[in-house]
Each structure stands twice: as structure tokens, then as C-alpha cells.
Short mmCIF file of C-alpha atoms in Angstrom, two decimals:
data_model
loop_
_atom_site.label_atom_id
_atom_site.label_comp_id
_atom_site.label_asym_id
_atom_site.label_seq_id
_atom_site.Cartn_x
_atom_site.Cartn_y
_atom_site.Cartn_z
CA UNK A 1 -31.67 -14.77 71.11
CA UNK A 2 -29.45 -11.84 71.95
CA UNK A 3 -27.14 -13.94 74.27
CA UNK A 4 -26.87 -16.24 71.38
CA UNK A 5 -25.69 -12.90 69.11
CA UNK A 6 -23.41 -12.00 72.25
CA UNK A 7 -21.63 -15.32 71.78
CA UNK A 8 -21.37 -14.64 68.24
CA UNK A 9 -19.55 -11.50 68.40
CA UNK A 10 -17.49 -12.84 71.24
CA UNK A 11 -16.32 -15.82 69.48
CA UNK A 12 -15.84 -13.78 66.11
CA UNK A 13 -13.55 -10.97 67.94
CA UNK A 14 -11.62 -14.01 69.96
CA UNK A 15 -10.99 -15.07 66.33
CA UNK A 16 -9.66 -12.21 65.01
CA UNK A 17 -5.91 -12.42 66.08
CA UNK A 18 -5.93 -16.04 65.26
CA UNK A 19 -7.21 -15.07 61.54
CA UNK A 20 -4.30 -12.00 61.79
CA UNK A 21 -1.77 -14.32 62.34
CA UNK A 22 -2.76 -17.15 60.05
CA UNK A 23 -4.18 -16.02 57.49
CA UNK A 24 -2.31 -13.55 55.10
CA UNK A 25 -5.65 -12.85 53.22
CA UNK A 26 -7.19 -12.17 56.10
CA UNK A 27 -4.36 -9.76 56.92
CA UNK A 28 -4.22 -8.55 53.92
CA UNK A 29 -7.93 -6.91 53.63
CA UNK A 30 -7.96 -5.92 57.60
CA UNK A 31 -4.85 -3.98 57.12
CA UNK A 32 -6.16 -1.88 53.87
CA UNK A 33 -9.24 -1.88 56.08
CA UNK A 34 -7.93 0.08 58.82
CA UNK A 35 -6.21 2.19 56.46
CA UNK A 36 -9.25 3.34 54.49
CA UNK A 37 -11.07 3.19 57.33
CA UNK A 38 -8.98 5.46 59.56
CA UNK A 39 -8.03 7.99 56.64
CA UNK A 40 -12.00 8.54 56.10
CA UNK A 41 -12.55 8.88 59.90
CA UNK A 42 -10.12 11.66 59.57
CA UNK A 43 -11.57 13.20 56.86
CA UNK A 44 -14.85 13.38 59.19
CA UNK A 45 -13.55 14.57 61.64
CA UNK A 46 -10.97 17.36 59.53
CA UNK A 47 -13.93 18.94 56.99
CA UNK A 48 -15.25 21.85 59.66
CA UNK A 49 -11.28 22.79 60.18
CA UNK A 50 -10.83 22.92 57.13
CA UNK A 51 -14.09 24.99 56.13
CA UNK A 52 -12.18 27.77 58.04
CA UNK A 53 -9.66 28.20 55.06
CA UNK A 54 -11.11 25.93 52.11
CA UNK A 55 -8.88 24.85 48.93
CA UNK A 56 -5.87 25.84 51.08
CA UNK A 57 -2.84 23.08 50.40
CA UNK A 58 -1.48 24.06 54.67
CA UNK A 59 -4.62 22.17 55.25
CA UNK A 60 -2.93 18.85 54.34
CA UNK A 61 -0.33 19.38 56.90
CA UNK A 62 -3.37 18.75 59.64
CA UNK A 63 -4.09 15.82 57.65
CA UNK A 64 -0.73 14.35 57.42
CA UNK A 65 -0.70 14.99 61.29
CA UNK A 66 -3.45 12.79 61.53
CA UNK A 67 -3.22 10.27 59.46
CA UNK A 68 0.55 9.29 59.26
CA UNK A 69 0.46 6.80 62.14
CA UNK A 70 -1.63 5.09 60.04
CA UNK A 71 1.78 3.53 59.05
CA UNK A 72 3.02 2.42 62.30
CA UNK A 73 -0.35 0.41 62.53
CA UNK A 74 0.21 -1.74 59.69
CA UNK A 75 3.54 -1.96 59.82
CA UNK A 76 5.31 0.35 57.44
CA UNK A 77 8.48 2.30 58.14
CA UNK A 78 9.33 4.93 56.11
CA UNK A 79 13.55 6.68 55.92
CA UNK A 80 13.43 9.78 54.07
CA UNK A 81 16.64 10.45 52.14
CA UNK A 82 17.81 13.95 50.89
CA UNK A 83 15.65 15.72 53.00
CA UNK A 84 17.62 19.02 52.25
CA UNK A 85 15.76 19.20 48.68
CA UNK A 86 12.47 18.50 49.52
CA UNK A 87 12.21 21.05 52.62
CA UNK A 88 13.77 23.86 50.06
CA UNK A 89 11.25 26.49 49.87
CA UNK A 90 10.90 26.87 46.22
CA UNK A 91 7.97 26.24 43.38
CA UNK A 92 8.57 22.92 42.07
CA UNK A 93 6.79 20.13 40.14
CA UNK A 94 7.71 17.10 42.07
CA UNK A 95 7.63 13.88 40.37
CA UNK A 96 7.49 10.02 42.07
CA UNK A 97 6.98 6.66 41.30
CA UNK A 98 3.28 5.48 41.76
CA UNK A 99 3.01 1.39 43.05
CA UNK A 100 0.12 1.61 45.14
CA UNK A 101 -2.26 3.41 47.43
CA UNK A 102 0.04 2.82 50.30
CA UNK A 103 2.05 5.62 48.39
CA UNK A 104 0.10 8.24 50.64
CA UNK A 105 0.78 6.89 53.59
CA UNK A 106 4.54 7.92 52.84
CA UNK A 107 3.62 11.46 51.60
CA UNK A 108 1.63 11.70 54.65
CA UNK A 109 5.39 11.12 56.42
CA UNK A 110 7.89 13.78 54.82
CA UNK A 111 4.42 16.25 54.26
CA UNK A 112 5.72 18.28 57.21
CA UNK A 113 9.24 18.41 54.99
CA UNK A 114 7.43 19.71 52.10
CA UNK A 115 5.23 22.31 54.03
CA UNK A 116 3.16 23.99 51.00
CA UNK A 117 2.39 20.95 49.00
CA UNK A 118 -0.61 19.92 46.92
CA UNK A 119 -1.33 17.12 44.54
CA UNK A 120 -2.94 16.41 41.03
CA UNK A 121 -5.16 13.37 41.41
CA UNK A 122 -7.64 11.81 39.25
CA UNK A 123 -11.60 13.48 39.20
CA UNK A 124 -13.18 10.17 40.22
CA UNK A 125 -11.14 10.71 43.38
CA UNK A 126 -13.38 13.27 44.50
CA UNK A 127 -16.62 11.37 44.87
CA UNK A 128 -15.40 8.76 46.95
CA UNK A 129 -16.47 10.76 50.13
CA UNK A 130 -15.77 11.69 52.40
CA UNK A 131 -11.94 11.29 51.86
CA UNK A 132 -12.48 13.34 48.68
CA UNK A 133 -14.73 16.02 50.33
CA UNK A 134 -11.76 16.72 52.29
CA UNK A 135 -9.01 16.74 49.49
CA UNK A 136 -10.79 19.22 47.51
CA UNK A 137 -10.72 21.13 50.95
CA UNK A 138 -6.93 20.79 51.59
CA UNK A 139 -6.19 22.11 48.13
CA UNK A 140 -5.99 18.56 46.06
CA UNK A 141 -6.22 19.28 41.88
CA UNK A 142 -8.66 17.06 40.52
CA UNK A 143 -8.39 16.77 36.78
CA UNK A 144 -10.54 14.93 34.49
CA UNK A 145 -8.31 12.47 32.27
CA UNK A 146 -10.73 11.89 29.67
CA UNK A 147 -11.37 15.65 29.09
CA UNK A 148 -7.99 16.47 28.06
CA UNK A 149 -8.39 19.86 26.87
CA UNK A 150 -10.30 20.75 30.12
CA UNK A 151 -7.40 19.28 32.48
CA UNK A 152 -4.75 21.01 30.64
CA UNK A 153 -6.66 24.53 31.62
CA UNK A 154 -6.89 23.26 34.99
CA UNK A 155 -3.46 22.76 34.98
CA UNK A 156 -2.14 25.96 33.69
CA UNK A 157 -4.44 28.03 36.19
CA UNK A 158 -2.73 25.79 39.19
CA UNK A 159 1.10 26.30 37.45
CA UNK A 160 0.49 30.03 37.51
CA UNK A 161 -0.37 30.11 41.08
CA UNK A 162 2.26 27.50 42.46
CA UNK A 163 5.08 29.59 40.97
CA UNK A 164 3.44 33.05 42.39
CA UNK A 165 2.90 31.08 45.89
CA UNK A 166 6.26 28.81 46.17
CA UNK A 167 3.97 25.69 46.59
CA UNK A 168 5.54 22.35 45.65
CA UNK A 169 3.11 20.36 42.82
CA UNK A 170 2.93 16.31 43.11
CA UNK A 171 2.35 14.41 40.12
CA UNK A 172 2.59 11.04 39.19
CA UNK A 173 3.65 11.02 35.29
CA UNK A 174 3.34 7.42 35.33
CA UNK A 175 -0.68 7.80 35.14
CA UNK A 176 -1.67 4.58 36.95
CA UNK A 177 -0.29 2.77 40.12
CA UNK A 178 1.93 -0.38 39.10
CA UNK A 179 3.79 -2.37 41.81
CA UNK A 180 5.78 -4.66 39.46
CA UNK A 181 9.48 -3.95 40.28
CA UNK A 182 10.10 -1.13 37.71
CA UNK A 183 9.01 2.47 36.17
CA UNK A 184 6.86 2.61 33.86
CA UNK A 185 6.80 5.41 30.85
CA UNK A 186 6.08 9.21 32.15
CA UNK A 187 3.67 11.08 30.66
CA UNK A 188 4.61 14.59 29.55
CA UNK A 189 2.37 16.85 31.26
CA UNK A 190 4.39 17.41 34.48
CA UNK A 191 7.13 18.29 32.08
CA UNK A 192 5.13 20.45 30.08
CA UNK A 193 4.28 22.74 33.27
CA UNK A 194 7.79 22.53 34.81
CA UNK A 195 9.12 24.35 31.18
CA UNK A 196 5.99 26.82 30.74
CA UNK A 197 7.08 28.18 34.12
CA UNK A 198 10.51 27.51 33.97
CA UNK A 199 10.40 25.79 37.80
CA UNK A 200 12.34 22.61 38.48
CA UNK A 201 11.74 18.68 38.50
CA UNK A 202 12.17 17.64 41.39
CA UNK A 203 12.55 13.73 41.43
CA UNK A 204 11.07 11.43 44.70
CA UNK A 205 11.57 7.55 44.42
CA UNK A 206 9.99 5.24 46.53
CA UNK A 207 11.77 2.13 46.69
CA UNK A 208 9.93 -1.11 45.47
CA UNK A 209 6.90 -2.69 47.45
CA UNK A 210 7.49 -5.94 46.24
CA UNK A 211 9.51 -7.53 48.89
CA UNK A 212 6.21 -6.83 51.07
CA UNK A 213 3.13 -6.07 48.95
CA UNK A 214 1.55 -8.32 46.03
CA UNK A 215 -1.90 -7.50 45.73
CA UNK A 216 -2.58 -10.48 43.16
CA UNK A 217 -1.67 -13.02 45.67
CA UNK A 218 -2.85 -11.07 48.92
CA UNK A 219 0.04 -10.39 51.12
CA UNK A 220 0.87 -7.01 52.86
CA UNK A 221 3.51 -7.54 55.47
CA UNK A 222 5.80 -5.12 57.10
CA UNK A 223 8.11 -3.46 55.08
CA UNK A 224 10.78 -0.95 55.09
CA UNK A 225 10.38 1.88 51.96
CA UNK A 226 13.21 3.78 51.29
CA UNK A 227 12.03 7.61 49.78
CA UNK A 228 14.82 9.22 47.98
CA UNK A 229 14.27 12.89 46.92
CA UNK A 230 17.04 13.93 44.59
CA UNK A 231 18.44 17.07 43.68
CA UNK A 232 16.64 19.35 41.32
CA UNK A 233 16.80 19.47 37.17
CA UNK A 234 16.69 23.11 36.11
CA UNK A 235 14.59 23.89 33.50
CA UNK A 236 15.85 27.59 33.25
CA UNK A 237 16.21 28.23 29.22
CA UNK A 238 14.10 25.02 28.14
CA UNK A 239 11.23 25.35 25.82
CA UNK A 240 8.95 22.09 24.49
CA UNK A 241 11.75 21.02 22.32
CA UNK A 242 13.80 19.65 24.85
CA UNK A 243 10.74 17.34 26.80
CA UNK A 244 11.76 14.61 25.09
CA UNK A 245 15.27 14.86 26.60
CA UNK A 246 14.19 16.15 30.07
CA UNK A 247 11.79 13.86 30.59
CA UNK A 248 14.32 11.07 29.67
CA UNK A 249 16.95 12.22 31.46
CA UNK A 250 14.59 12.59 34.52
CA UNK A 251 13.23 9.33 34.44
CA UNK A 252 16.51 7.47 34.34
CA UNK A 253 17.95 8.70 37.00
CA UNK A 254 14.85 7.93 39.33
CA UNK A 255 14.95 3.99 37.37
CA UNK A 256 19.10 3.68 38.85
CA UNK A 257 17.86 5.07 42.37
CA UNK A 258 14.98 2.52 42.63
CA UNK A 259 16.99 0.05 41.63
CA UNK A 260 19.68 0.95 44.22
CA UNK A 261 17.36 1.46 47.26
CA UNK A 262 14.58 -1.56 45.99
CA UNK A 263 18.07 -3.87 46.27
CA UNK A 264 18.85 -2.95 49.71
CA UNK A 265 15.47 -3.88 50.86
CA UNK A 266 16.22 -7.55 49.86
CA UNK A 267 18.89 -7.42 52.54
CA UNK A 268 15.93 -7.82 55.26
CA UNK A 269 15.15 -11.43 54.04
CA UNK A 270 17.80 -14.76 54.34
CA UNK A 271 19.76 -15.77 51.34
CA UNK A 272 17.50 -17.46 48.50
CA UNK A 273 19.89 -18.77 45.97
CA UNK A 274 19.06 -17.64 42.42
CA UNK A 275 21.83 -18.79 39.73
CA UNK A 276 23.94 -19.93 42.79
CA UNK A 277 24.49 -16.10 44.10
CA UNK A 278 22.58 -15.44 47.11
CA UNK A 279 20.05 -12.82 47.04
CA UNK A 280 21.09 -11.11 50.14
CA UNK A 281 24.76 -11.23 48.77
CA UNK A 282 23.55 -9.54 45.16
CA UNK A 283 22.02 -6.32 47.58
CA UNK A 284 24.94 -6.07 49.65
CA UNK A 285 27.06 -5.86 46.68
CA UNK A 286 25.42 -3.11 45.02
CA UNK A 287 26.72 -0.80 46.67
CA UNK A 288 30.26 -1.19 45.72
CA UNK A 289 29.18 -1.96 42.17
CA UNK A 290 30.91 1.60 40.60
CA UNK A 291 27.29 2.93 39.76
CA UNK A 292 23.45 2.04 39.30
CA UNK A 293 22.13 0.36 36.19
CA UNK A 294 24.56 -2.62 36.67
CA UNK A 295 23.61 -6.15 35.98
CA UNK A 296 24.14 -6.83 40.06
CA UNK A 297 21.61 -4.06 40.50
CA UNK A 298 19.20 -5.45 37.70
CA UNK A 299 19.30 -8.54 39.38
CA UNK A 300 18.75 -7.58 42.68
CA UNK A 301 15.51 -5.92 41.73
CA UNK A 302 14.33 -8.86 39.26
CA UNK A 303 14.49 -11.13 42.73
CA UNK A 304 12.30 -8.42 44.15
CA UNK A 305 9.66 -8.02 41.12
CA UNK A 306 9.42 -11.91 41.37
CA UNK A 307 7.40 -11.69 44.81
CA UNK A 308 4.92 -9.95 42.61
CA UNK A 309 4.04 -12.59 40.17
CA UNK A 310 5.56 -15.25 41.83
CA UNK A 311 3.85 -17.05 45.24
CA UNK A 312 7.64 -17.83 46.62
CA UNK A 313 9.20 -15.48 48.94
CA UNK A 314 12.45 -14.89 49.64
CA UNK A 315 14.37 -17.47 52.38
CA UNK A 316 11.33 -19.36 52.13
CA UNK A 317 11.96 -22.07 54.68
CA UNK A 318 11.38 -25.88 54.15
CA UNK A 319 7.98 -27.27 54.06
CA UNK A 320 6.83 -23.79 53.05
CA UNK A 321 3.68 -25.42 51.37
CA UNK A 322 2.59 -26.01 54.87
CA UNK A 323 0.59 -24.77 56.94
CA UNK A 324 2.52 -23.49 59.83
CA UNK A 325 5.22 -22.51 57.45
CA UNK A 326 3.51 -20.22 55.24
CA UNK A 327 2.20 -18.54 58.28
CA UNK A 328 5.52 -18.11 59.57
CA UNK A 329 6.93 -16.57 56.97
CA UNK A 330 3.93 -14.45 55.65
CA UNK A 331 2.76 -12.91 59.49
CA UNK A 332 4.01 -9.56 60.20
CA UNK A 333 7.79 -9.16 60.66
#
């Protein structure tokens, strides 16, 4: 009986880099696997170091030592852009596009730019141990959404001590993780804290995931992510007045820089025609289109959005419906 199991689990493991290679479901769940799997392991092993100085946000630089390879093993690559603004050692609330989970995995990559940096995640975070064990630990604000009068004291505590301790803040004002080629509406409370304490906004944008990532149809391949950190908005003389306008003004100039960087992604796949303008043509050409917001720009990231509600990829080639095809195309570039 136990040579019979022995077989099994030979046969099953010889399987697995036929399944890798095949089968972008497959792929799809081992590669989160590893991810989730790795980044708890770490967590594990992490907790007693950080029991030596609990709730203190340096602590996340041993984690992003740790887990940022986590990357490399599924095949991300992350180019961090305006560097210059994110190592600045200043209190800041730093506001970024949120498309997915994976979204860590590049914080994890520039967290040795940002040095003192802590984030404001959601409370339900915390009991899925022992990754949230270990957040609390590194300094991670946990704030309960549905209490709202209980996060925003939460909040206020942490704004007083980020300004006193020139520690960056990272929050997501667009609330819940959307990978559909686009921002979404901001929230006001990282606005609201950026005025009380008259610190600055300092925009990140990750460029779109949807040239490699669609979670309703399954596929993760590799992918390139652009993360642009652009210079700070003052909010020196502000008061609650002028959120409206900030928080406008803020958002649309991360929307032009993820359209800008999501459209040179597109340059990594062949030409797909689309209105009889190649795809690949409508990225290269955004760069010389005089500015961001453009219709070439639009369009560029429309092609890109498609991959998430759409089962064609780009330069899909013929016979794609088949077998070997699909697996060509979908495997890991």
C-alpha cells in the first residue's frame, strides 16, 4: 500500500510542470499559492524578531527583505520611477492605486526607498494569521470600516504620530482592489488627514495588471508593472474646504500617469489590430502625443482593460482556440 502512495506522489509531482505549462488555471492558483504561502512562512518565521520592538513600522523593512523575491518567483518585474520623492525623508500620506493583492509584492520592492513606512489596512486583515499576527507587529493600522467613528480616532492618533516621527502613511482611497483598466473614485479620508496635519499627498501609480492578470478568467502571467511616484501636492494653508478640489486634482493626475505607463506595457505583446491601428503602434505613440488624457492614450488602455473582461489576448496567434495555442500564448513569458 505505501509503494502504491509512493507512485502516487511521484506521478503527481512528475505532473506538475506539465500542468504549469499547460494549464493557465493551474498556473494561475500555484502561483497565488506560493505567494500566500511563502509570505505566511515569513511571517512564522519574522514574529520572535519582531517581538523585540513590537508595532514598530522598521520592522517591515525585514519583511520586505524577505518576502520581495517572492516576485522574481512568479514572474513579476517591478521599475520604480521617481525614486527621488519617495526616499525623501518627510511625513507624508502616500496614496496608490489598489488592483490586486499582487500590489504588495511591489511595496515589498521600493519598501527599502521608503524606509519608515506603515500602512492602513482593513481589520479583517488581522485575523488571517499568521500574516496578520505579524502586520500588527511591523506597525500595520488596522481600522474597522464599518465602525466609522472608531476608525476615524484610530486615524487621528496614527496622523499625530506620523507627523511627530517623519513616517510615510499608505492608503488606498479607492477602498477596494479593482483590476479593470482604470481608477476608481477616492475616498476622502486620506485627504482629510493630509489637511488636519498639513503634510503632503504624495501620489504612487502602479501601472495596469491587465495585460497579465484577469482573475475572472484565471490567468497570471509575467508581467512588467511600471510604479510611478510623483512629486508631492502641498497642503500647507488648506483646510476641509478645499478636499473636494485636492482630492480631484490628485486623482487626475495619477488617472493621466496610469494611462501613460498602462500603454507602454502593451508594447510587450505583437500588434492586434483594433479599428485598423495596431495596438503596439497606439503605445508607442503615446509618448509623443503632447500630454496624457489623449484619445491615443484612452485607447491604448481600453485594449488593455479588454484582457480583463475579454478571453482574447493581445497578438493572439491563429488557431488560438487550440490547444497548443492557448498554451503558447498564456505560459509564462
Amino acid at each position: 500500500m505505501s509503494s502504491f502512495f509512493e507512485l502516487l506522489g511521484l506521478f503527481l509531482l512528475l505532473m506538475l510542470p506539465f500542468l504549469y505549462e499547460t494549464n493557465h488555471i493551474f498556473r494561475y492558483y500555484f502561483k497565488f499559492l506560493m505567494y500566500y504561502g511563502i509570505v505566511s512562512f515569513n511571517s512564522i518565521v519574522l514574529i520572535p524578531a519582531f517581538l523585540t520592538r513590537p508595532c514598530d513600522v522598521r520592522n517591515l523593512l525585514w519583511a520586505s527583505t524577505w518576502c520581495h523575491r517572492v516576485s522574481t518567483l512568479i514572474g513579476l518585474r517591478w521599475e520604480l520611477r521617481g525614486k527621488e520623492h519617495l526616499a525623501k525623508d518627510q511625513a507624508c500620506i502616500i496614496v496608490a492605486n489598489h488592483q490586486s493583492s499582487l500590489d504588495v509584492l511591489g511595496m515589498f520592492n521600493i519598501w527599502h526607498v521608503m524606509n519608515k513606512c506603515t500602512v492602513v489596512a482593513k481589520r479583517e486583515l488581522f485575523y488571517a494569521w499568521p500574516f496578520g499576527l505579524a502586520a500588527w507587529l511591523a506597525g500595520l493600522i488596522f481600522i474597522d470600516r464599518v465602525r466609522g467613528e472608531k476608525a476615524r480616532e484610530t486615524l487621528n492618533d496614527v496622523n499625530r504620530r506620523i507627523k511627530k516621527q517623519r513616517i510615510k502613511l499608505w492608503v488606498f482611497p479607492e477602498g477596494t482592489r479593482r483590476n479593470t483598466g482604470e481608477l476608481h473614485p477616492f475616498k476622502k479620508g486620506a485627504f482629510h488627514m493630509a489637511i488636519d496635519q498639513q503634510i503632503p499627498i504624495l501620489p504612487v501609480v502602479f501601472s495596469s495588471y491587465c495585460t497579465f492578470l484577469n482573475d475572472k478568467k484565471k490567468i497570471l502571467n509575467a508581467g512588467r508593472i511600471v510604479i510611478t511616484t510623483l512629486p508631492p501636492v502641498s497642503t500647507e494653508g488648506l483646510t476641509k474646504d478645499d478636499i473636494d478640489v485636492l482630492m480631484e486634482r490628485v486623482r487626475s493626475q495619477m488617472s493621466e500617469t496610469f494611462k501613460l505607463t498602462s500603454a507602454e506595457a502593451l508594447q510587450r505583446y505583437k500588434p492586434l489590430k483594433k479599428g485598423g491601428v495596431p495596438i503596439s503602434h497606439l503605445a508607442a505613440t503615446v509618448g509623443s502625443a503632447g500630454s496624457a488624457g489623449t484619445p491615443v492614450a484612452d485607447a491604448a488602455v481600453a485594449a488593455a482593460a479588454a484582457v480583463a473582461s475579454n478571453s482574447s489576448g493581445y497578438g493572439q496567434p491563429a488557431g488560438y482556440g487550440t490547444g497548443a495555442a492557448k498554451a503558447s500564448l498564456l505560459k509564462t513569458l
